[in-house]
Amino acid sequence: MKLSAVFATLTALAGEATAKAVFAHFIVGNVYETYTTDKWTSDIQLAQASGIDGFVLNIATPLSEDLRTQIAAAFTAANDLASDFKCFFSFDYLGGSGAWDYEDIISLMTEYGSNYAYQKATRDGTSLPFVSTFEGGAYASNWTTIKSEVDVYLVPDWTGSGSDVVKANIDAGASIDGFFSWDMWPEGANDMTTTPDTTWQGILGDKDYMMGVSPWFFTDLEGYGKQRLWRGDDLWAQRWDQVMEVDPEWVEIVTWNDYGESHYIGPIWEAGIPQDTANNADARWYVEGMGHQHWRDLLPYYIARYKNGEAPEVTEEKISWWYRLTPKAAGTTDVTGNDCSYQTCLDPNDIVQDEVFFTALISDASNTNVVVQIGDNDAVSHAATAVGPNHFSQAFNGQLGNVTFSIVRNDETVLTGTGYAIVAEPANGERNYNAYVGGVPDTYDEL
């Protein structure tokens, strides 16, 4: 082989390891028996249009035919598009029927690791299939066996096992190549900080870090033992600013389609919403009608800024907004603030804020305001301060009605849109802490 060809090959391999990328966590278990290859194709195209580079396929035991069918459909769709969109596995050790058997992992990696659409990373000049997990720190030793059979680039989430497990793995020169932290929501009545991220980076040393970004967290599934929330509020905008501070090797958005935990940014898929009425675990009442696709509106900007290390040009102005549709004290709930299994239990109303949250992507900040009017109440102006994202919040303090958002420049309205109405009480009496998300331009045909 010519030296020029060798250099080109090594450069390409190195690019796999160093090129920044943004992935979205996709719960495959939410699409069993219902997704077709065409639906996978549609979701991939939506993700690509938002700047997302791939799906993290969360898969739980058992390794059933339904699971195999959906995995095959995902890779078929990605390959048929003949694009740079990739997929990789995140082995879920807490969902399904329990922990993964290492032989099943070896089987899947042998089958898909060399697939063109499977995400790769490079270690010592060798291109390897990228693998993550959802927990599973208690089974860390299994990966030494797995990697002896089929080598992988392992970036697990063992957050729940604590830093000692990760430190021990690194000190032993064992299996991990990097780490993904699931710590992406704030505790209590606080905003999220970068402290968990930088702490993990310090532990990892020269190993890679994948940073989690999520817009929200609320779940009310009593039958599954999940009734809690963490503060969302300004989180989506704040976290993308924090990505610039942390500058991780990769970013993972949580999630594309976890409807039960209210942090989905993809379209609502009715069959994927938890609806186990027999076990009192039906999320339809707080998910249906609460579209989140407009959380993707600013992703092309955020992702380009992260990858390039500088702000891209704003070619189209946009407004994205989100808020709850009733005051936090309206209705009844058994939901707690924080996860009481390891955090201090709080009243959820001490955590969330009765405000509307909105980000305007501005191309010219001179003499420009973002104006918000709730119902027939007085409009409030928020001065834009910079080209790019301008994020604000505004208390609704008992104000009710539809919410109108506008960009006004030199006293002329250049962009405007109206969101759902804030009402005094929930129609079903249940307190819904999920967010409604809207925006302009409105380019989505479905929620």
XYZ file of C-alpha atoms in Angstrom:
447
model
C 0.000 0.000 0.000
C 1.291 3.487 -0.844
C 2.255 5.734 2.060
C -0.361 8.259 0.946
C -3.057 5.589 1.184
C -1.832 4.517 4.623
C -1.909 8.127 5.806
C -5.414 8.625 4.421
C -6.645 5.480 6.162
C -5.117 6.457 9.496
C -6.533 9.960 9.172
C -10.013 8.581 8.546
C -9.741 6.246 11.522
C -8.502 9.025 13.760
C -11.446 11.129 12.644
C -13.824 8.532 14.010
C -12.376 8.958 17.486
C -12.033 12.724 17.506
C -15.036 13.919 15.482
C -17.715 15.297 17.761
C -21.175 13.798 17.358
C -24.651 14.104 18.851
C -26.827 11.030 19.346
C -30.414 10.566 20.522
C -31.396 7.796 22.937
C -34.088 5.632 21.318
C -36.135 3.173 23.415
C -36.560 0.212 21.057
C -38.951 -1.436 23.514
C -41.461 1.346 22.822
C -41.856 0.315 19.181
C -42.176 -3.485 19.405
C -44.566 -4.909 16.812
C -45.521 -1.420 15.610
C -42.605 0.183 13.731
C -41.976 -0.596 10.089
C -38.802 0.096 8.155
C -40.591 3.105 6.651
C -41.304 4.485 10.134
C -37.665 4.039 11.106
C -36.743 5.875 7.904
C -39.094 8.736 8.770
C -37.646 9.117 12.268
C -34.075 8.993 10.983
C -34.839 11.715 8.457
C -36.411 13.898 11.159
C -33.371 13.393 13.369
C -30.967 14.154 10.520
C -32.835 17.351 9.680
C -32.210 18.433 13.280
C -28.476 17.756 13.042
C -28.534 14.509 15.043
C -25.864 12.021 13.935
C -27.366 8.754 15.125
C -29.670 6.783 17.386
C -28.523 5.075 20.573
C -30.641 1.928 20.446
C -31.661 1.150 24.021
C -32.371 -2.582 24.056
C -33.506 -4.669 27.013
C -33.741 -8.402 27.632
C -34.899 -10.866 26.485
C -33.335 -11.006 23.034
C -36.690 -11.815 21.455
C -37.781 -12.052 17.838
C -39.641 -8.743 18.227
C -36.417 -7.094 19.347
C -34.409 -8.674 16.542
C -37.018 -7.517 14.006
C -36.813 -3.901 15.151
C -33.011 -3.898 15.266
C -32.919 -5.237 11.714
C -35.446 -2.617 10.568
C -33.423 0.213 12.129
C -30.221 -0.823 10.374
C -32.031 -1.485 7.097
C -33.498 2.024 7.187
C -30.155 3.629 8.029
C -28.344 1.699 5.294
C -31.005 2.321 2.655
C -30.654 6.068 3.177
C -26.951 5.707 2.320
C -26.150 8.648 4.583
C -23.818 9.231 7.515
C -26.543 8.485 10.072
C -25.447 5.696 12.410
C -26.887 3.516 15.169
C -25.292 1.732 18.100
C -26.465 -0.382 21.020
C -27.037 0.677 24.598
C -27.589 -2.509 26.577
C -30.230 -1.816 29.234
C -29.484 -3.768 32.414
C -32.469 -2.476 34.415
C -35.342 -2.861 31.965
C -36.922 -5.958 30.484
C -36.327 -9.278 32.197
C -33.020 -8.394 33.848
C -29.314 -8.177 33.122
C -27.865 -9.060 29.736
C -26.178 -12.419 29.217
C -22.743 -11.745 27.788
C -23.264 -14.413 25.110
C -26.255 -12.499 23.719
C -24.167 -9.323 23.600
C -21.421 -11.172 21.733
C -24.016 -12.528 19.304
C -25.455 -9.088 18.524
C -22.066 -7.426 18.199
C -20.830 -10.185 15.903
C -23.894 -9.690 13.709
C -24.016 -5.881 13.625
C -20.619 -4.539 14.676
C -19.282 -4.472 11.123
C -22.486 -3.063 9.618
C -21.941 0.119 7.590
C -24.593 1.945 9.639
C -23.104 0.898 12.988
C -21.285 3.737 14.782
C -17.537 3.214 15.114
C -14.784 4.736 17.221
C -11.038 4.240 17.080
C -8.624 2.862 19.637
C -4.922 2.702 18.762
C -5.683 3.014 15.066
C -8.300 0.249 15.045
C -11.908 1.020 14.152
C -14.262 -0.606 16.657
C -18.042 -0.745 17.121
C -19.263 1.772 19.696
C -21.224 0.345 22.647
C -22.938 1.905 25.644
C -25.172 0.690 28.470
C -27.923 1.830 30.753
C -26.415 0.871 34.108
C -24.942 -2.611 34.566
C -21.959 -1.603 36.683
C -22.402 -4.769 38.747
C -21.577 -6.711 35.577
C -18.512 -4.685 34.627
C -16.288 -7.767 34.681
C -18.372 -9.362 31.899
C -16.997 -6.866 29.424
C -13.497 -8.288 29.698
C -14.922 -11.586 28.451
C -17.025 -9.887 25.778
C -14.099 -7.860 24.467
C -11.932 -10.964 24.267
C -14.471 -12.398 21.807
C -15.508 -9.258 19.919
C -13.641 -6.058 20.666
C -15.799 -2.964 21.133
C -15.343 0.680 22.076
C -17.123 0.688 25.438
C -18.632 3.924 26.798
C -21.043 2.689 29.492
C -23.423 4.472 31.819
C -22.659 3.024 35.228
C -23.736 6.191 37.042
C -25.869 4.300 39.556
C -22.913 2.154 40.619
C -20.889 5.207 41.578
C -17.437 6.436 40.738
C -15.607 3.658 42.623
C -16.654 1.060 40.036
C -15.434 3.272 37.212
C -12.178 4.132 39.002
C -11.502 0.453 39.701
C -12.087 -0.394 36.056
C -9.686 2.325 34.916
C -7.050 1.463 37.528
C -7.143 -2.175 36.465
C -6.652 -1.186 32.835
C -9.821 -3.122 32.143
C -12.710 -2.675 29.768
C -13.936 0.914 29.435
C -12.827 3.377 26.769
C -14.968 6.234 28.044
C -18.033 6.972 30.132
C -21.570 8.297 29.749
C -23.176 10.010 32.744
C -26.926 9.734 33.337
C -26.708 12.654 35.776
C -28.365 15.357 33.654
C -31.243 16.644 35.815
C -30.855 18.901 38.864
C -31.744 17.860 42.378
C -34.398 19.854 44.198
C -35.231 23.490 43.505
C -32.002 24.124 41.645
C -30.797 24.577 38.105
C -28.459 22.007 36.586
C -24.731 22.694 36.768
C -21.706 21.196 35.034
C -20.238 19.868 38.288
C -21.241 16.224 37.653
C -19.800 16.425 34.137
C -16.465 17.926 35.108
C -16.194 15.525 38.051
C -16.549 12.561 35.695
C -14.058 14.103 33.286
C -11.578 14.365 36.147
C -12.066 10.700 37.030
C -11.711 9.607 33.405
C -8.417 11.360 32.766
C -7.589 10.865 29.090
C -10.605 8.635 28.435
C -13.592 9.936 26.502
C -16.688 11.517 28.014
C -20.204 11.448 26.575
C -22.413 14.158 28.084
C -26.139 13.754 28.616
C -28.592 16.498 27.637
C -32.295 16.240 28.438
C -35.124 18.789 28.403
C -37.480 17.458 31.101
C -38.328 14.686 33.552
C -41.791 13.793 34.838
C -43.279 10.350 35.270
C -46.512 9.241 36.940
C -46.590 5.456 36.564
C -47.636 4.186 39.977
C -47.739 0.548 38.899
C -44.084 0.729 37.880
C -43.032 2.516 41.070
C -42.233 5.691 39.137
C -43.951 8.869 40.355
C -41.465 11.716 40.434
C -40.110 14.769 38.700
C -36.946 16.801 38.494
C -36.809 20.443 37.488
C -37.016 20.955 33.740
C -37.956 24.621 33.298
C -34.941 26.318 31.623
C -32.972 23.062 31.425
C -32.990 22.547 27.636
C -31.483 25.970 26.923
C -29.112 25.882 29.888
C -27.779 22.441 29.094
C -26.804 23.349 25.530
C -24.845 26.309 26.893
C -23.184 23.899 29.327
C -22.184 21.651 26.431
C -19.969 24.514 25.284
C -18.369 24.710 28.740
C -17.775 20.977 29.127
C -16.792 20.346 25.486
C -17.325 16.564 25.624
C -16.270 14.080 22.959
C -19.938 13.235 22.336
C -23.407 14.355 23.413
C -26.354 12.026 23.991
C -29.863 13.490 24.020
C -32.226 11.735 26.426
C -34.518 10.873 24.725
C -36.113 10.522 21.313
C -39.132 8.533 22.471
C -39.390 7.851 26.207
C -42.940 9.093 26.623
C -43.434 7.746 30.137
C -40.674 10.026 31.465
C -41.779 13.057 29.379
C -38.383 13.789 27.821
C -39.195 12.746 24.245
C -38.173 15.098 21.416
C -39.460 12.934 18.565
C -43.055 12.673 17.345
C -45.558 10.993 19.644
C -46.114 7.353 18.690
C -49.402 6.326 20.293
C -48.498 2.649 20.613
C -45.255 3.569 22.375
C -46.916 5.390 25.274
C -47.119 3.234 28.432
C -50.746 2.117 28.699
C -50.741 -0.732 31.193
C -54.121 0.045 32.716
C -54.263 -3.275 34.572
C -51.201 -2.273 36.601
C -52.043 1.422 36.960
C -49.279 2.491 34.608
C -50.987 4.464 31.852
C -49.191 7.609 30.662
C -51.613 8.557 27.913
C -53.362 11.167 30.051
C -50.184 13.218 30.417
C -48.604 12.565 26.997
C -51.393 12.753 24.423
C -51.643 16.207 22.898
C -48.365 17.310 24.491
C -46.066 17.422 21.475
C -42.360 18.066 22.007
C -41.030 18.264 18.457
C -40.326 21.993 18.691
C -37.568 21.217 21.189
C -35.646 20.250 18.056
C -36.076 23.673 16.421
C -32.772 25.082 17.631
C -30.821 21.823 17.489
C -29.164 22.583 14.124
C -27.772 25.766 15.684
C -26.779 24.177 19.011
C -25.142 21.175 17.356
C -23.207 23.237 14.807
C -21.972 25.509 17.612
C -20.827 22.503 19.647
C -19.060 20.794 16.759
C -17.336 23.902 15.417
C -16.622 25.590 18.729
C -18.158 28.847 17.556
C -21.556 30.308 16.781
C -22.880 29.602 13.279
C -24.647 32.189 11.169
C -28.365 32.603 11.882
C -30.115 32.198 8.547
C -33.680 31.914 9.871
C -35.196 33.402 13.001
C -37.200 31.069 15.224
C -38.992 30.968 18.560
C -39.349 27.806 20.628
C -41.473 27.795 23.796
C -42.559 25.348 26.476
C -44.660 25.418 29.628
C -47.164 23.498 31.717
C -50.812 24.139 30.888
C -52.054 24.623 34.464
C -50.654 26.238 37.607
C -48.555 23.846 39.670
C -51.094 23.784 42.505
C -54.011 22.825 40.245
C -55.393 19.291 40.448
C -54.196 16.410 42.602
C -51.064 14.267 42.466
C -49.047 11.605 44.297
C -45.865 12.596 42.479
C -42.793 13.524 44.523
C -40.030 15.967 43.808
C -36.708 14.112 43.443
C -36.239 10.341 43.490
C -37.006 9.431 47.091
C -35.026 6.184 46.863
C -31.769 8.138 47.138
C -32.647 11.840 47.349
C -34.578 13.972 49.823
C -38.299 13.821 49.095
C -39.728 17.234 48.288
C -43.069 18.682 47.340
C -42.898 18.894 43.528
C -44.368 22.389 43.717
C -41.239 23.495 45.561
C -39.204 22.453 42.512
C -41.072 23.632 39.416
C -41.889 27.234 38.534
C -45.137 28.660 37.158
C -43.497 30.263 34.153
C -43.411 30.091 30.383
C -39.958 29.347 28.975
C -38.870 30.442 25.522
C -35.824 30.806 23.313
C -35.684 33.105 20.303
C -33.030 32.553 17.658
C -32.167 36.100 16.603
C -30.312 37.236 13.475
C -30.138 40.927 14.451
C -30.334 41.970 18.098
C -30.394 45.712 17.505
C -33.623 47.288 18.743
C -35.154 43.800 18.976
C -37.497 42.465 21.637
C -39.194 39.154 22.282
C -42.722 40.013 23.365
C -44.961 37.631 25.312
C -48.653 38.078 26.038
C -50.701 35.662 28.143
C -54.410 35.872 27.388
C -55.718 39.437 27.558
C -53.068 40.512 30.035
C -50.446 43.139 29.305
C -47.692 42.066 26.944
C -44.162 41.891 28.367
C -41.064 42.768 26.328
C -37.720 41.008 26.743
C -34.771 42.723 25.081
C -32.613 40.588 22.792
C -28.968 40.992 23.722
C -27.078 38.985 21.113
C -27.255 37.333 17.728
C -28.100 33.674 18.297
C -30.244 32.093 21.035
C -31.830 34.504 23.511
C -33.476 32.558 26.316
C -36.035 33.955 28.762
C -38.743 32.930 31.179
C -41.826 34.802 32.310
C -44.018 34.056 35.322
C -47.695 33.610 34.582
C -48.783 34.360 38.166
C -52.349 33.177 37.734
C -52.701 34.637 34.238
C -54.752 32.394 31.955
C -55.306 32.083 28.216
C -53.378 31.440 25.035
C -49.773 32.609 25.014
C -48.499 34.662 22.074
C -44.776 35.004 21.348
C -43.385 37.574 18.908
C -40.077 38.939 17.681
C -40.465 42.712 17.325
C -37.738 44.756 15.641
C -37.888 48.515 15.228
C -41.515 48.328 16.400
C -42.404 45.910 13.577
C -43.462 42.309 14.264
C -41.236 40.034 12.182
C -42.309 36.648 13.585
C -45.216 35.612 15.784
C -46.982 32.484 16.977
C -49.532 31.468 19.590
C -49.299 28.529 21.971
C -51.860 26.494 23.863
C -53.940 28.146 26.563
C -52.992 28.036 30.223
C -56.129 27.013 32.138
C -57.048 27.153 35.820
C -57.706 23.430 36.367
C -56.861 20.194 34.509
C -59.880 18.678 32.773
C -59.411 15.271 34.416
C -58.435 16.627 37.837
C -54.937 15.089 37.590
C -51.965 17.435 37.879
C -49.948 17.178 34.672
C -46.328 18.248 35.054
C -45.495 17.406 31.433
C -44.581 20.293 29.141
C -46.382 21.482 26.060
C -43.789 22.589 23.482
C -44.512 24.853 20.525
C -42.751 27.155 18.144
C -42.619 29.178 14.950
C -42.152 28.537 12.139
C -44.442 25.535 12.696
C -43.174 22.883 10.289
C -44.515 19.669 11.850
C -47.521 17.772 10.516
C -47.970 15.782 13.729
C -47.337 16.106 17.441
